[in-house]
Short mmCIF file of C-alpha atoms and ligand atoms in Angstrom, two decimals:
data_model
loop_
_atom_site.label_atom_id
_atom_site.label_comp_id
_atom_site.label_asym_id
_atom_site.label_seq_id
_atom_site.Cartn_x
_atom_site.Cartn_y
_atom_site.Cartn_z
CA UNK A 10 19.27 77.75 79.95
CA UNK A 11 16.03 75.42 80.32
CA UNK A 12 14.83 76.98 76.95
CA UNK A 13 18.59 75.42 75.69
CA UNK A 14 17.10 72.01 77.37
CA UNK A 15 13.78 71.82 76.02
CA UNK A 16 15.13 72.92 72.53
CA UNK A 17 17.68 69.62 72.27
CA UNK A 18 14.77 67.75 74.01
CA UNK A 19 12.53 68.70 70.71
CA UNK A 20 15.63 67.63 68.04
CA UNK A 21 15.99 64.01 70.01
CA UNK A 22 12.42 63.82 69.02
CA UNK A 23 12.02 64.41 65.72
CA UNK A 24 15.40 62.49 65.09
CA UNK A 25 14.01 59.43 67.15
CA UNK A 26 10.42 59.88 65.22
CA UNK A 27 12.92 59.78 62.25
CA UNK A 28 14.66 57.60 63.13
CA UNK A 29 10.81 55.31 63.99
CA UNK A 30 9.51 56.12 60.60
CA UNK A 31 12.48 54.81 58.54
CA UNK A 32 12.24 51.92 60.93
CA UNK A 33 8.78 50.88 60.34
CA UNK A 34 8.74 51.64 56.34
CA UNK A 35 12.10 49.57 56.16
CA UNK A 36 10.18 46.69 58.21
CA UNK A 37 6.92 47.03 55.98
CA UNK A 38 8.99 47.16 52.56
CA UNK A 39 10.91 44.01 54.15
CA UNK A 40 6.99 42.70 54.62
CA UNK A 41 6.29 43.48 51.27
CA UNK A 42 9.03 41.94 49.77
CA UNK A 43 8.03 38.45 51.64
CA UNK A 44 4.44 38.82 50.36
CA UNK A 45 5.73 39.21 46.89
CA UNK A 46 6.05 35.17 45.84
CA UNK A 47 3.08 32.97 46.17
CA UNK A 48 3.07 29.57 46.43
CA UNK A 49 1.44 26.89 43.89
CA UNK A 50 1.35 22.99 44.31
CA UNK A 51 2.12 21.67 40.59
CA UNK A 52 -0.07 18.77 41.04
CA UNK A 53 0.79 16.06 37.72
CA UNK A 54 0.73 12.24 37.07
CA UNK A 55 0.56 11.77 40.79
CA UNK A 56 3.82 13.99 41.56
CA UNK A 57 2.80 17.47 44.12
CA UNK A 58 5.88 19.54 43.51
CA UNK A 59 5.93 23.47 45.20
CA UNK A 60 6.75 26.46 42.99
CA UNK A 61 7.30 29.61 44.07
CA UNK A 62 6.18 32.22 41.35
CA UNK A 63 5.70 35.57 41.40
CA UNK A 64 1.50 37.38 41.02
CA UNK A 65 0.62 38.50 39.42
CA UNK A 66 0.57 34.44 37.84
CA UNK A 67 -2.27 32.74 35.19
CA UNK A 68 -1.79 29.13 34.86
CA UNK A 69 0.06 29.54 31.78
CA UNK A 70 3.20 31.28 33.79
CA UNK A 71 2.83 28.70 36.60
CA UNK A 72 3.26 26.09 33.84
CA UNK A 73 6.39 27.78 32.08
CA UNK A 74 8.14 28.15 35.56
CA UNK A 75 7.95 24.57 35.83
CA UNK A 76 8.80 23.37 32.49
CA UNK A 77 5.89 21.68 31.71
CA UNK A 78 4.09 21.39 28.58
CA UNK A 79 0.66 19.34 28.97
CA UNK A 80 0.42 16.87 26.58
CA UNK A 81 -2.44 16.44 23.60
CA UNK A 82 -4.21 13.46 22.60
CA UNK A 83 -3.60 11.71 19.62
CA UNK A 84 -5.96 10.13 17.69
CA UNK A 85 -5.00 6.64 16.41
CA UNK A 86 -5.52 3.89 13.47
CA UNK A 87 -7.42 0.99 14.84
CA UNK A 88 -5.34 -1.16 12.96
CA UNK A 89 -1.74 -0.11 12.48
CA UNK A 90 -1.99 2.82 15.08
CA UNK A 91 -1.04 5.33 12.72
CA UNK A 92 -1.70 9.17 13.43
CA UNK A 93 -5.10 10.16 12.12
CA UNK A 94 -5.62 13.50 14.33
CA UNK A 95 -2.76 15.52 16.14
CA UNK A 96 -4.71 17.32 18.98
CA UNK A 97 -7.96 15.23 19.43
CA UNK A 98 -7.86 15.76 22.70
CA UNK A 99 -6.69 18.89 25.15
CA UNK A 100 -4.98 17.97 28.21
CA UNK A 101 -6.97 19.70 31.04
CA UNK A 102 -6.20 21.61 33.99
CA UNK A 103 -7.89 21.96 37.28
CA UNK A 104 -7.99 24.97 40.58
CA UNK A 105 -9.43 22.66 43.17
CA UNK A 106 -12.49 21.44 41.99
CA UNK A 107 -12.60 23.69 38.87
CA UNK A 108 -11.60 22.97 35.40
CA UNK A 109 -9.48 26.45 34.61
CA UNK A 110 -8.12 27.32 31.06
CA UNK A 111 -4.26 28.35 30.45
CA UNK A 112 -5.37 32.36 31.35
CA UNK A 113 -7.21 31.27 34.99
CA UNK A 114 -5.07 33.82 37.54
CA UNK A 115 -3.94 31.61 40.49
CA UNK A 116 -3.57 32.50 43.62
CA UNK A 117 -0.97 31.91 47.10
CA UNK A 118 -2.01 28.29 48.49
CA UNK A 119 -2.96 26.99 44.86
CA UNK A 120 -3.14 22.93 43.90
CA UNK A 121 -2.71 23.04 40.19
CA UNK A 122 -3.60 20.02 38.41
CA UNK A 123 -3.10 18.47 35.46
CA UNK A 124 -4.89 15.45 33.65
CA UNK A 125 -2.91 14.91 30.62
CA UNK A 126 -5.25 14.37 27.08
CA UNK A 127 -4.66 10.35 26.66
CA UNK A 128 -4.23 8.91 23.24
CA UNK A 129 -7.52 7.39 21.92
CA UNK A 130 -7.93 4.82 19.29
CA UNK A 131 -10.66 5.37 16.64
CA UNK A 132 -13.65 3.31 16.66
CA UNK A 133 -14.45 0.62 14.89
CA UNK A 134 -18.00 -0.50 12.53
CA UNK A 135 -19.00 -3.92 11.36
CA UNK A 136 -20.28 -4.43 8.16
CA UNK A 137 -21.44 -7.69 6.55
CA UNK A 138 -20.27 -8.12 2.55
CA UNK A 139 -18.35 -9.35 -0.10
CA UNK A 140 -14.77 -10.55 0.79
CA UNK A 141 -12.43 -11.49 -1.57
CA UNK A 142 -11.97 -14.75 -3.22
CA UNK A 143 -9.29 -17.21 -2.66
CA UNK A 144 -6.25 -15.82 -4.65
CA UNK A 145 -4.29 -17.75 -7.99
CA UNK A 146 -2.14 -19.74 -7.58
CA UNK A 147 1.73 -17.27 -7.45
CA UNK A 148 2.56 -19.67 -10.33
CA UNK A 149 0.14 -20.93 -13.69
CA UNK A 150 1.58 -22.67 -16.29
CA UNK A 151 -2.08 -23.98 -17.41
CA UNK A 152 -4.98 -22.06 -17.76
CA UNK A 153 -7.35 -21.16 -14.08
CA UNK A 154 -10.58 -20.33 -13.24
CA UNK A 155 -10.53 -17.21 -10.68
CA UNK A 156 -12.71 -18.23 -7.57
CA UNK A 157 -16.35 -16.18 -6.63
CA UNK A 158 -16.16 -14.43 -3.69
CA UNK A 159 -17.42 -15.24 -0.19
CA UNK A 160 -19.51 -13.44 2.02
CA UNK A 161 -18.41 -11.95 6.07
CA UNK A 162 -18.53 -9.28 8.86
CA UNK A 163 -15.55 -7.13 7.88
CA UNK A 164 -14.85 -4.93 11.54
CA UNK A 165 -12.96 -1.52 9.66
CA UNK A 166 -11.44 1.58 11.45
CA UNK A 167 -14.48 4.18 11.76
CA UNK A 168 -11.69 6.58 9.72
CA UNK A 169 -9.17 5.12 8.69
CA UNK A 170 -11.05 2.12 7.30
CA UNK A 171 -8.43 -0.68 7.80
CA UNK A 172 -9.22 -4.14 8.07
CA UNK A 173 -8.93 -5.31 12.09
CA UNK A 174 -11.03 -8.48 12.11
CA UNK A 175 -13.28 -10.44 9.73
CA UNK A 176 -15.76 -13.13 9.93
CA UNK A 177 -16.27 -15.52 7.38
CA UNK A 178 -20.36 -16.08 7.10
CA UNK A 179 -20.42 -18.04 3.33
CA UNK A 180 -17.00 -18.96 2.65
CA UNK A 181 -15.63 -18.04 -0.66
CA UNK A 182 -14.92 -20.98 -4.04
CA UNK A 183 -11.46 -21.09 -4.43
CA UNK A 184 -10.05 -21.25 -7.86
CA UNK A 185 -9.52 -24.59 -10.16
CA UNK A 186 -8.15 -25.22 -12.85
CA UNK A 187 -9.36 -25.27 -16.88
CA UNK A 188 -10.84 -28.22 -17.73
CA UNK A 189 -12.65 -27.60 -20.25
CA UNK A 190 -11.66 -26.94 -23.78
CA UNK A 191 -10.36 -23.48 -23.22
CA UNK A 192 -6.84 -22.05 -24.08
CA UNK A 193 -4.56 -19.33 -24.37
CA UNK A 194 -1.81 -18.15 -26.67
CA UNK A 195 0.68 -16.46 -25.89
CA UNK A 196 3.42 -13.88 -27.73
CA UNK A 197 6.73 -12.69 -26.05
CA UNK A 198 9.92 -10.58 -26.52
CA UNK A 199 7.88 -7.82 -28.76
CA UNK A 200 6.51 -5.44 -29.42
CA UNK A 201 9.14 -6.28 -33.36
CA UNK A 202 8.29 -5.09 -36.87
CA UNK A 203 6.48 -9.19 -37.20
CA UNK A 204 3.49 -7.65 -34.46
CA UNK A 205 1.42 -6.15 -36.51
CA UNK A 206 1.48 -9.55 -38.59
CA UNK A 207 0.28 -11.20 -35.50
CA UNK A 208 -2.30 -8.35 -35.05
CA UNK A 209 -3.61 -9.02 -38.35
CA UNK A 210 -4.47 -12.71 -37.80
CA UNK A 211 -5.42 -12.39 -35.01
CA UNK A 212 -7.50 -9.70 -36.09
CA UNK A 213 -8.79 -11.96 -38.79
CA UNK A 214 -9.60 -14.72 -36.33
CA UNK A 215 -11.09 -12.96 -33.61
CA UNK A 216 -8.54 -14.20 -31.29
CA UNK A 217 -7.68 -12.42 -28.11
CA UNK A 218 -4.22 -13.75 -26.88
CA UNK A 219 -1.40 -12.06 -24.45
CA UNK A 220 1.70 -10.46 -24.94
CA UNK A 221 4.81 -10.48 -22.87
CA UNK A 222 6.77 -7.21 -23.93
CA UNK A 223 10.19 -6.24 -23.06
CA UNK A 224 10.56 -2.96 -21.84
CA UNK A 225 13.55 -2.34 -24.11
CA UNK A 226 11.82 -2.53 -27.50
CA UNK A 227 9.31 0.19 -25.81
CA UNK A 228 10.71 3.13 -28.14
CA UNK A 229 10.03 4.58 -31.29
CA UNK A 230 8.24 2.68 -33.18
CA UNK A 231 8.13 -0.08 -30.74
CA UNK A 232 5.68 2.69 -28.36
CA UNK A 233 3.09 2.23 -31.14
CA UNK A 234 3.69 -1.68 -32.20
CA UNK A 235 2.46 -1.87 -28.43
CA UNK A 236 -0.27 0.47 -28.06
CA UNK A 237 -1.53 -1.33 -31.33
CA UNK A 238 -1.37 -4.58 -29.27
CA UNK A 239 -3.56 -3.15 -26.10
CA UNK A 240 -5.57 -0.72 -28.77
CA UNK A 241 -6.96 -4.01 -30.12
CA UNK A 242 -8.37 -5.85 -27.05
CA UNK A 243 -5.00 -8.20 -26.12
CA UNK A 244 -3.58 -9.23 -22.58
CA UNK A 245 -0.50 -7.27 -21.52
CA UNK A 246 2.08 -8.98 -19.65
CA UNK A 247 6.01 -8.04 -18.09
CA UNK A 248 8.53 -9.53 -19.56
CA UNK A 249 11.20 -7.70 -18.02
CA UNK A 250 13.33 -4.99 -19.18
CA UNK A 251 16.59 -6.85 -21.20
CA UNK A 252 15.12 -10.39 -21.28
CA UNK A 253 18.26 -11.31 -18.68
CA UNK A 254 17.27 -15.44 -19.09
CA UNK A 255 18.98 -15.91 -15.84
CA UNK A 256 17.54 -13.50 -13.78
CA UNK A 257 17.05 -16.81 -10.52
CA UNK A 258 20.50 -16.55 -10.67
CA UNK A 259 20.86 -12.56 -10.13
CA UNK A 260 21.09 -10.27 -6.89
CA UNK A 261 17.50 -9.24 -5.70
CA UNK A 262 18.31 -5.42 -6.81
CA UNK A 263 18.37 -6.51 -10.79
CA UNK A 264 15.42 -9.17 -10.59
CA UNK A 265 13.64 -5.23 -8.88
CA UNK A 266 15.07 -3.47 -11.41
CA UNK A 267 14.50 -6.45 -14.48
CA UNK A 268 10.61 -7.31 -12.71
CA UNK A 269 9.91 -3.55 -11.41
CA UNK A 270 11.36 -1.64 -14.15
CA UNK A 271 9.43 -3.63 -17.23
CA UNK A 272 6.31 -2.78 -15.20
CA UNK A 273 7.26 0.93 -14.99
CA UNK A 274 8.08 1.27 -18.95
CA UNK A 275 4.83 -0.72 -19.74
CA UNK A 276 2.88 2.22 -17.93
CA UNK A 277 4.60 4.81 -18.49
CA UNK A 278 4.96 4.78 -22.33
CA UNK A 279 1.79 2.90 -22.92
CA UNK A 280 -0.33 4.55 -21.08
CA UNK A 281 -1.63 1.30 -18.78
CA UNK A 282 -2.63 -0.24 -16.35
CA UNK A 283 0.05 -2.19 -14.76
CA UNK A 284 -0.26 -6.00 -16.14
CA UNK A 285 -1.59 -8.38 -14.80
CA UNK A 286 1.19 -10.86 -15.22
CA UNK A 287 4.39 -11.39 -15.26
CA UNK A 288 6.39 -14.05 -17.89
CA UNK A 289 10.12 -15.16 -16.41
CA UNK A 290 12.05 -14.61 -19.75
CA UNK A 291 13.54 -18.37 -20.50
CA UNK A 292 11.56 -19.65 -17.73
CA UNK A 293 13.94 -18.52 -15.03
CA UNK A 294 12.31 -19.15 -11.26
CA UNK A 295 13.15 -18.28 -8.12
CA UNK A 296 11.43 -17.85 -5.16
CA UNK A 297 12.43 -14.94 -5.09
CA UNK A 298 11.32 -13.75 -9.03
CA UNK A 299 8.41 -15.23 -8.10
CA UNK A 300 7.88 -13.29 -5.12
CA UNK A 301 9.07 -9.62 -6.44
CA UNK A 302 6.06 -10.02 -9.61
CA UNK A 303 3.62 -11.50 -6.09
CA UNK A 304 4.45 -8.11 -4.89
CA UNK A 305 4.16 -6.13 -7.70
CA UNK A 306 0.30 -7.59 -8.01
CA UNK A 307 1.33 -10.23 -10.55
CA UNK A 308 0.96 -13.53 -11.11
CA UNK A 309 3.59 -15.84 -12.84
CA UNK A 310 2.32 -17.04 -15.98
CA UNK A 311 4.40 -19.99 -17.15
CA UNK A 312 3.19 -21.91 -20.13
CA UNK A 313 1.76 -25.83 -20.71
CA UNK A 314 2.99 -26.16 -24.58
CA UNK A 315 6.76 -24.75 -26.08
CA UNK A 316 6.58 -25.58 -29.73
CA UNK A 317 10.35 -23.61 -29.67
CA UNK A 318 9.26 -21.33 -32.63
CA UNK A 319 12.39 -19.49 -31.86
CA UNK A 320 14.56 -22.19 -33.04
CA UNK A 321 12.39 -21.66 -36.42
CA UNK A 322 11.29 -25.58 -37.75
CA UNK A 323 9.12 -24.87 -40.59
CA UNK A 324 5.48 -24.03 -39.40
CA UNK A 325 3.87 -26.92 -40.41
CA UNK A 326 6.36 -29.19 -37.53
CA UNK A 327 5.16 -25.63 -35.41
CA UNK A 328 1.44 -26.53 -36.30
CA UNK A 329 1.83 -30.04 -35.32
CA UNK A 330 3.44 -29.44 -31.98
CA UNK A 331 1.24 -27.55 -30.59
CA UNK A 332 -1.77 -29.29 -31.66
CA UNK A 333 -0.12 -33.11 -30.40
CA UNK A 334 0.21 -31.11 -27.47
CA UNK A 335 -3.51 -30.22 -26.86
CA UNK A 336 -5.62 -29.94 -23.97
CA UNK A 337 -7.88 -27.81 -21.81
CA UNK A 338 -6.33 -25.06 -20.17
CA UNK A 339 -3.43 -25.17 -22.27
CA UNK A 340 -1.12 -22.06 -22.62
CA UNK A 341 0.98 -21.67 -25.71
CA UNK A 342 3.75 -20.44 -26.23
CA UNK A 343 4.57 -18.00 -29.33
CA UNK A 344 7.08 -15.18 -30.40
CA UNK A 345 6.23 -12.37 -31.73
CA UNK A 346 9.37 -10.75 -31.44
CA UNK A 347 13.61 -11.92 -31.20
CA UNK A 348 14.39 -12.72 -35.08
CA UNK A 349 12.20 -13.16 -38.34
CA UNK A 350 8.98 -15.02 -37.22
CA UNK A 351 8.55 -15.97 -40.63
CA UNK A 352 7.43 -19.71 -39.59
CA UNK A 353 5.51 -18.37 -36.49
CA UNK A 354 3.29 -15.99 -38.37
CA UNK A 355 2.33 -18.33 -40.86
CA UNK A 356 1.47 -21.38 -37.93
CA UNK A 357 -1.01 -18.61 -36.15
CA UNK A 358 -3.85 -19.16 -38.38
CA UNK A 359 -3.66 -22.99 -38.94
CA UNK A 360 -3.62 -23.63 -34.85
CA UNK A 361 -6.16 -21.44 -34.21
CA UNK A 362 -8.06 -23.64 -37.16
CA UNK A 363 -7.63 -27.03 -36.21
CA UNK A 364 -7.95 -26.18 -32.77
CA UNK A 365 -11.09 -24.81 -33.21
CA UNK A 366 -12.03 -28.02 -35.31
CA UNK A 367 -11.91 -30.03 -32.05
CA UNK A 368 -14.24 -27.61 -29.35
CA UNK A 369 -11.46 -25.60 -28.47
CA UNK A 370 -11.74 -21.36 -27.36
CA UNK A 371 -9.05 -19.08 -27.09
CA UNK A 372 -9.15 -17.33 -24.08
CA UNK A 373 -6.46 -15.13 -22.22
CA UNK A 374 -5.77 -15.79 -19.05
CA UNK A 375 -7.27 -12.68 -17.51
CA UNK A 376 -10.66 -13.19 -18.76
CA UNK A 377 -10.74 -17.01 -17.37
CA UNK A 378 -15.06 -17.29 -16.72
CA UNK A 379 -14.93 -18.21 -12.89
CA UNK A 380 -15.28 -21.32 -10.97
CA UNK A 381 -19.34 -22.20 -11.23
CA UNK A 382 -20.17 -20.31 -13.96
CA UNK A 383 -20.94 -21.44 -17.32
CA UNK A 384 -17.70 -21.62 -19.75
CA UNK A 385 -16.85 -20.31 -23.20
CA UNK A 386 -15.87 -23.43 -24.33
CA UNK A 387 -18.83 -25.16 -22.81
CA UNK A 388 -22.75 -25.54 -24.50
CA UNK A 389 -25.16 -22.98 -22.55
CA UNK A 390 -27.50 -25.84 -22.29
CA UNK A 391 -24.49 -27.66 -20.26
CA UNK A 392 -24.72 -27.77 -16.88
CA UNK A 393 -21.37 -25.97 -15.18
CA UNK A 394 -19.08 -27.97 -13.74
CA UNK A 395 -18.38 -28.44 -10.36
CA UNK A 396 -15.52 -26.53 -8.38
CA UNK A 397 -12.50 -28.27 -8.32
CA UNK A 398 -10.72 -28.77 -5.38
CA UNK A 399 -7.18 -27.63 -3.95
CA UNK A 400 -4.50 -27.79 -7.02
CA UNK A 401 -1.99 -29.91 -6.80
CA UNK A 402 1.76 -28.97 -7.51
CA UNK A 403 2.19 -27.27 -10.48
CA UNK A 404 3.72 -28.81 -13.92
CA UNK A 405 7.29 -27.43 -15.21
CA UNK A 406 7.15 -24.92 -17.64
CA UNK A 407 8.61 -25.75 -21.38
ZN1 ZN B 24 11.08 -14.17 -24.21
#
């Protein structure tokens, strides 16, 4: 009996031991489950939050768990604020007092601080240099001398070159009306079959003129004639695509199509730079038309003398109308296109000869000598004319 009792006690001991071991293992396992997650404090823009993270963890896993993408700073231009460099500055990541990177391991209780990279504005550089002269009026109906550049100190963005500040050291000289005996011939509505005849007369007389061309004529032979005009050194001018004499009353879309379209035809079909001048068909002008030309960097070129050659008066009548109205700075309106130009062709030579006999010199409105320079019409020994004062209102074109 005593033997059986000992045996029972042994079994109980074994069972108890097994039970204790199992319980111990279970509790150890429970303890290890509790250790698996670590607590990290995330500090971003002064906002703190705690996160429970599974080890092993790095800065990257903490940020991914928090759904945080630290902001990368951009470099912005000083004038317009456009982005010059994306990723100009990286955000800083700090664990305590150590700057770390995304791969750095984090341990329980760590405090991860994100310092976002701010956008930066580029620096500026100051330089002294020429500043452009005050511009010509938006609309001219007689010849103007361009002004003279001034001197100034200009602050620009280091990278963008954007101008942010300008200090005048010496002011520019404003443009001024021509008061010397300089005049200009302008020819409208070409190219046309008579254009080569006009060119021949101008070549013989050694005169440069301005040709205000209509876009729709720039086809086939018209292109050849127009290229001859440009090739012989005459000045080109935009006279719209379709020669709408009432453009000022049309919607902006039509004004754009006619003015911008005319420039595109001239530059594309002739391979020239955009002309500096716009001449409105029929003189049809409005603030919208002027603004559209200005936006195309064009001055509206009106005229001083309109002898109505398009109405085909006798050549002698065209000549006398021009000569009777001639004055310094005059812009003479004639036509190389738009119909039979026999009377105009017969008038050009006498106009040139008679004007020259009176001491006039022919120039183009883009090549007038600047204010203060000896003019083409003035004797070289004469003193330069003093700069003129600010112009008054413009006269009406014909
Ligand atoms: Zn015209």
